[in-house]
Amino acid sequence: MYERETEQLQAILDDSSRIVFFGGAGVSTESGIPDFRSADGIYHQKYKYAPEQVVSHTFFMRYPEAFYEFYREKMMCLDAKPNPAHRKLAELERAGKLTAVVTQNIDGLHQAAGSRTVWELHGSIHRNYCMDCGKFYDAQYVKDAEGVPRCGCGGLIKPDVVLYEEGLDQNVIRGAVEAIAAADTLIIGGTSLVVYPAAGFIDYFRGRHLVVINKSSTGRAVRAELSINAPIGEIMDRLHV
């Protein structure tokens, strides 16, 4: 199954020297991290508050205890390990074929797999800062804290993740756009392309090969040279660098 598509993708990789990977939650579901929008995703589960409401800046500031209860349970998957997709992308980078990963995920699994150039559009659970003095705290500190994590100065600690109502980091935007614009091949994986402004980044691609690997059809029509409706880890694991 998928033999013909895998052969096509292998030929594209062999013809590429500046690959950029643009990924979303589907890249990490194979590592056991739940996504938000699939049929059994977080948005379709029942909570006291709607998940979209919980992960907003307003909710975080107004109800930090309820935010952290949800955040620790559903978004801090510290035991998750990189899967074949993460590992293959890191291998492609080491081989000089892949120039950057642009990800909507906040789990840090690309770096855990060995990727070095990773543009995290929505931040990372592994970076947390005191909102008063700016002191850094790692994910384990936040996970282990009782109730709302506080800094030694008494300030509220906030994860360095982009919540609803917050803007993306300008340096990250610049790095992601420059990488995509300079790529000869763009592989889009594990994303339905419905989250903006991130989904709009692919419009900067002017290269030769556009590939989409996603279990379901993307929510945004892209003129992909190759589209594979399959789990991305399964496909990437078959490729040779």
Short mmCIF file of C-alpha atoms in Angstrom, two decimals:
data_model
loop_
_atom_site.label_atom_id
_atom_site.label_comp_id
_atom_site.label_asym_id
_atom_site.label_seq_id
_atom_site.Cartn_x
_atom_site.Cartn_y
_atom_site.Cartn_z
CA MET A 1 0.00 0.00 0.00
CA TYR A 2 1.23 3.48 -0.93
CA GLU A 3 4.15 1.95 -2.89
CA ARG A 4 3.61 4.14 -5.95
CA GLU A 5 3.22 7.30 -3.87
CA THR A 6 6.30 6.46 -1.84
CA GLU A 7 8.33 5.95 -5.02
CA GLN A 8 7.15 9.34 -6.31
CA LEU A 9 8.08 11.01 -3.03
CA GLN A 10 11.50 9.34 -3.04
CA ALA A 11 12.14 10.66 -6.56
CA ILE A 12 11.17 14.17 -5.43
CA LEU A 13 13.54 13.97 -2.44
CA ASP A 14 16.36 12.76 -4.68
CA ASP A 15 15.75 15.78 -6.94
CA SER A 16 15.77 18.25 -4.02
CA SER A 17 18.49 20.07 -2.11
CA ARG A 18 16.52 22.70 -0.16
CA ILE A 19 13.55 20.92 1.38
CA VAL A 20 11.34 22.64 3.94
CA PHE A 21 8.82 20.70 5.98
CA PHE A 22 5.64 22.45 7.17
CA GLY A 23 3.85 20.37 9.79
CA GLY A 24 0.93 20.33 12.18
CA ALA A 25 -0.64 18.20 14.90
CA GLY A 26 -0.87 15.09 12.73
CA VAL A 27 2.91 14.75 12.90
CA SER A 28 2.72 14.16 16.66
CA THR A 29 -0.44 12.08 16.97
CA GLU A 30 1.68 9.02 16.15
CA SER A 31 3.68 9.87 19.28
CA GLY A 32 0.48 9.71 21.34
CA ILE A 33 -0.16 13.46 21.50
CA PRO A 34 -3.84 14.31 20.87
CA ASP A 35 -4.70 16.81 18.16
CA PHE A 36 -7.50 19.35 18.37
CA ARG A 37 -9.66 19.03 15.28
CA SER A 38 -9.99 15.36 14.30
CA ALA A 39 -13.10 13.34 15.18
CA ASP A 40 -11.61 12.24 18.52
CA GLY A 41 -9.54 15.39 19.02
CA ILE A 42 -9.62 17.73 21.97
CA TYR A 43 -12.20 20.08 20.42
CA HIS A 44 -14.73 17.22 20.29
CA GLN A 45 -14.35 16.20 23.93
CA LYS A 46 -16.54 17.50 26.75
CA TYR A 47 -15.11 19.94 29.28
CA LYS A 48 -16.46 22.47 31.72
CA TYR A 49 -15.17 25.17 29.36
CA ALA A 50 -14.76 24.94 25.60
CA PRO A 51 -11.10 24.16 24.77
CA GLU A 52 -11.00 27.09 22.34
CA GLN A 53 -11.96 29.33 25.25
CA VAL A 54 -9.44 27.81 27.68
CA VAL A 55 -6.45 28.37 25.37
CA SER A 56 -7.14 32.08 24.97
CA HIS A 57 -5.15 34.93 26.51
CA THR A 58 -8.26 36.30 28.24
CA PHE A 59 -9.03 32.98 29.90
CA PHE A 60 -5.41 32.48 30.99
CA MET A 61 -5.32 35.88 32.68
CA ARG A 62 -8.78 35.55 34.25
CA TYR A 63 -8.77 31.87 35.29
CA PRO A 64 -5.13 30.70 35.45
CA GLU A 65 -5.96 27.75 37.70
CA ALA A 66 -8.53 26.33 35.27
CA PHE A 67 -6.15 27.04 32.38
CA TYR A 68 -3.31 25.12 33.99
CA GLU A 69 -5.57 22.20 34.91
CA PHE A 70 -6.45 21.77 31.23
CA TYR A 71 -2.96 22.64 29.96
CA ARG A 72 -1.17 20.07 32.12
CA GLU A 73 -3.63 17.29 31.31
CA LYS A 74 -4.05 17.82 27.57
CA MET A 75 -1.09 19.80 26.25
CA MET A 76 1.93 18.81 28.34
CA CYS A 77 2.81 15.35 27.05
CA LEU A 78 6.32 15.23 28.47
CA ASP A 79 6.69 11.45 28.08
CA ALA A 80 6.05 11.52 24.33
CA LYS A 81 8.92 10.39 22.09
CA PRO A 82 9.75 11.32 18.49
CA ASN A 83 8.23 9.03 15.87
CA PRO A 84 9.59 7.99 12.44
CA ALA A 85 8.47 11.27 10.85
CA HIS A 86 10.45 13.38 13.34
CA ARG A 87 13.49 11.14 13.00
CA LYS A 88 13.47 11.08 9.19
CA LEU A 89 13.26 14.88 9.01
CA ALA A 90 16.26 15.18 11.34
CA GLU A 91 18.10 12.68 9.15
CA LEU A 92 17.32 14.73 6.04
CA GLU A 93 18.69 17.84 7.74
CA ARG A 94 21.92 16.07 8.76
CA ALA A 95 22.32 14.93 5.16
CA GLY A 96 22.09 18.53 3.95
CA LYS A 97 18.82 17.96 2.10
CA LEU A 98 16.41 19.72 4.45
CA THR A 99 16.97 23.36 5.44
CA ALA A 100 14.18 23.91 7.99
CA VAL A 101 11.15 22.56 9.78
CA VAL A 102 8.25 24.96 10.23
CA THR A 103 5.85 23.56 12.81
CA GLN A 104 2.55 24.50 14.39
CA ASN A 105 3.27 22.05 17.23
CA ILE A 106 4.46 23.05 20.68
CA ASP A 107 5.77 19.69 21.89
CA GLY A 108 9.48 20.04 21.01
CA LEU A 109 9.64 16.58 19.41
CA HIS A 110 11.45 17.81 16.29
CA GLN A 111 14.33 19.05 18.45
CA ALA A 112 14.21 15.86 20.53
CA ALA A 113 14.72 13.90 17.30
CA GLY A 114 17.76 16.01 16.42
CA SER A 115 16.41 18.73 14.13
CA ARG A 116 18.31 21.99 14.58
CA THR A 117 16.53 24.58 12.42
CA VAL A 118 12.96 24.52 13.72
CA TRP A 119 10.62 27.49 13.46
CA GLU A 120 7.92 27.00 16.12
CA LEU A 121 5.03 29.16 14.96
CA HIS A 122 2.98 28.58 18.12
CA GLY A 123 5.81 28.45 20.67
CA SER A 124 6.85 25.61 22.95
CA ILE A 125 5.75 23.99 26.21
CA HIS A 126 9.45 23.71 27.09
CA ARG A 127 9.86 27.47 27.55
CA ASN A 128 8.04 29.22 30.39
CA TYR A 129 8.61 32.71 31.76
CA CYS A 130 7.65 34.79 34.75
CA MET A 131 5.40 37.58 33.53
CA ASP A 132 6.94 39.97 36.09
CA CYS A 133 10.71 39.38 36.08
CA GLY A 134 11.15 37.22 32.96
CA LYS A 135 12.91 34.32 34.72
CA PHE A 136 12.92 31.10 32.69
CA TYR A 137 11.33 27.85 33.89
CA ASP A 138 11.36 24.48 32.14
CA ALA A 139 8.35 22.29 31.41
CA GLN A 140 8.97 19.92 34.32
CA TYR A 141 8.75 22.79 36.81
CA VAL A 142 5.37 23.79 35.40
CA LYS A 143 4.13 20.20 35.27
CA ASP A 144 5.12 19.52 38.89
CA ALA A 145 3.88 22.80 40.37
CA GLU A 146 0.72 22.68 42.45
CA GLY A 147 -2.06 24.88 41.14
CA VAL A 148 -0.84 27.98 39.32
CA PRO A 149 2.97 27.96 38.91
CA ARG A 150 4.59 31.01 40.44
CA CYS A 151 8.05 32.51 40.21
CA GLY A 152 10.25 33.09 43.22
CA CYS A 153 9.35 36.77 42.87
CA GLY A 154 5.65 35.89 43.12
CA GLY A 155 4.89 36.54 39.47
CA LEU A 156 2.66 34.36 37.32
CA ILE A 157 4.54 31.95 35.05
CA LYS A 158 3.25 31.80 31.47
CA PRO A 159 4.07 29.13 28.89
CA ASP A 160 5.78 30.47 25.79
CA VAL A 161 2.92 29.24 23.63
CA VAL A 162 0.79 31.42 21.38
CA LEU A 163 -2.73 31.53 22.79
CA TYR A 164 -5.80 32.75 20.97
CA GLU A 165 -5.81 36.58 20.86
CA GLU A 166 -1.99 36.64 20.82
CA GLY A 167 0.20 37.37 17.80
CA LEU A 168 2.95 35.20 16.38
CA ASP A 169 6.57 36.07 17.12
CA GLN A 170 7.91 38.34 14.35
CA ASN A 171 11.35 36.72 14.27
CA VAL A 172 9.77 33.28 13.90
CA ILE A 173 7.51 34.55 11.12
CA ARG A 174 10.50 36.01 9.27
CA GLY A 175 12.55 32.84 9.60
CA ALA A 176 9.70 30.60 8.47
CA VAL A 177 8.78 32.76 5.49
CA GLU A 178 12.40 33.08 4.33
CA ALA A 179 12.91 29.31 4.58
CA ILE A 180 9.74 28.53 2.62
CA ALA A 181 10.49 31.16 -0.03
CA ALA A 182 13.99 29.72 -0.61
CA ALA A 183 12.90 26.07 -0.74
CA ASP A 184 12.94 23.96 -3.89
CA THR A 185 10.57 21.44 -2.27
CA LEU A 186 7.86 22.00 0.34
CA ILE A 187 6.41 19.01 2.16
CA ILE A 188 3.22 19.76 4.08
CA GLY A 189 2.41 17.08 6.64
CA GLY A 190 -0.08 16.36 9.38
CA THR A 191 -2.07 19.55 9.05
CA SER A 192 -5.54 20.40 7.77
CA LEU A 193 -4.34 23.92 6.88
CA VAL A 194 -7.24 25.61 8.66
CA VAL A 195 -5.30 27.55 11.32
CA TYR A 196 -4.38 31.06 10.22
CA PRO A 197 -2.12 32.91 9.89
CA ALA A 198 0.09 29.79 9.87
CA ALA A 199 -1.68 28.13 6.92
CA GLY A 200 -1.05 31.21 4.79
CA PHE A 201 2.72 30.73 5.02
CA ILE A 202 2.71 28.18 2.22
CA ASP A 203 1.75 30.96 -0.21
CA TYR A 204 5.39 32.08 -0.10
CA PHE A 205 6.55 28.84 -1.74
CA ARG A 206 7.84 29.27 -5.30
CA GLY A 207 9.84 26.05 -5.67
CA ARG A 208 9.50 22.99 -7.91
CA HIS A 209 7.82 20.31 -5.78
CA LEU A 210 4.83 20.64 -3.46
CA VAL A 211 3.85 17.53 -1.50
CA VAL A 212 1.00 16.98 0.98
CA ILE A 213 0.94 14.03 3.40
CA ASN A 214 -2.11 13.99 5.65
CA LYS A 215 -4.57 11.34 6.82
CA SER A 216 -7.50 13.43 5.61
CA SER A 217 -7.77 15.87 2.73
CA THR A 218 -6.54 19.33 3.63
CA GLY A 219 -9.05 22.05 4.43
CA ARG A 220 -7.27 24.39 2.05
CA ALA A 221 -6.98 23.56 -1.62
CA VAL A 222 -3.33 23.35 -2.62
CA ARG A 223 -2.07 22.38 -6.04
CA ALA A 224 0.18 19.63 -4.82
CA GLU A 225 2.26 17.63 -7.24
CA LEU A 226 1.80 14.67 -4.92
CA SER A 227 -0.87 14.14 -2.26
CA ILE A 228 -0.77 11.12 0.06
CA ASN A 229 -3.69 10.45 2.42
CA ALA A 230 -1.86 8.36 5.00
CA PRO A 231 -0.20 8.62 8.43
CA ILE A 232 2.93 10.66 7.88
CA GLY A 233 5.21 8.54 10.07
CA GLU A 234 4.36 5.44 8.05
CA ILE A 235 5.27 7.19 4.79
CA MET A 236 8.41 8.95 6.00
CA ASP A 237 9.78 5.75 7.49
CA ARG A 238 9.95 4.20 4.01
CA LEU A 239 12.18 6.92 2.55
CA HIS A 240 15.91 6.68 2.00
CA VAL A 241 18.17 9.67 2.55
#
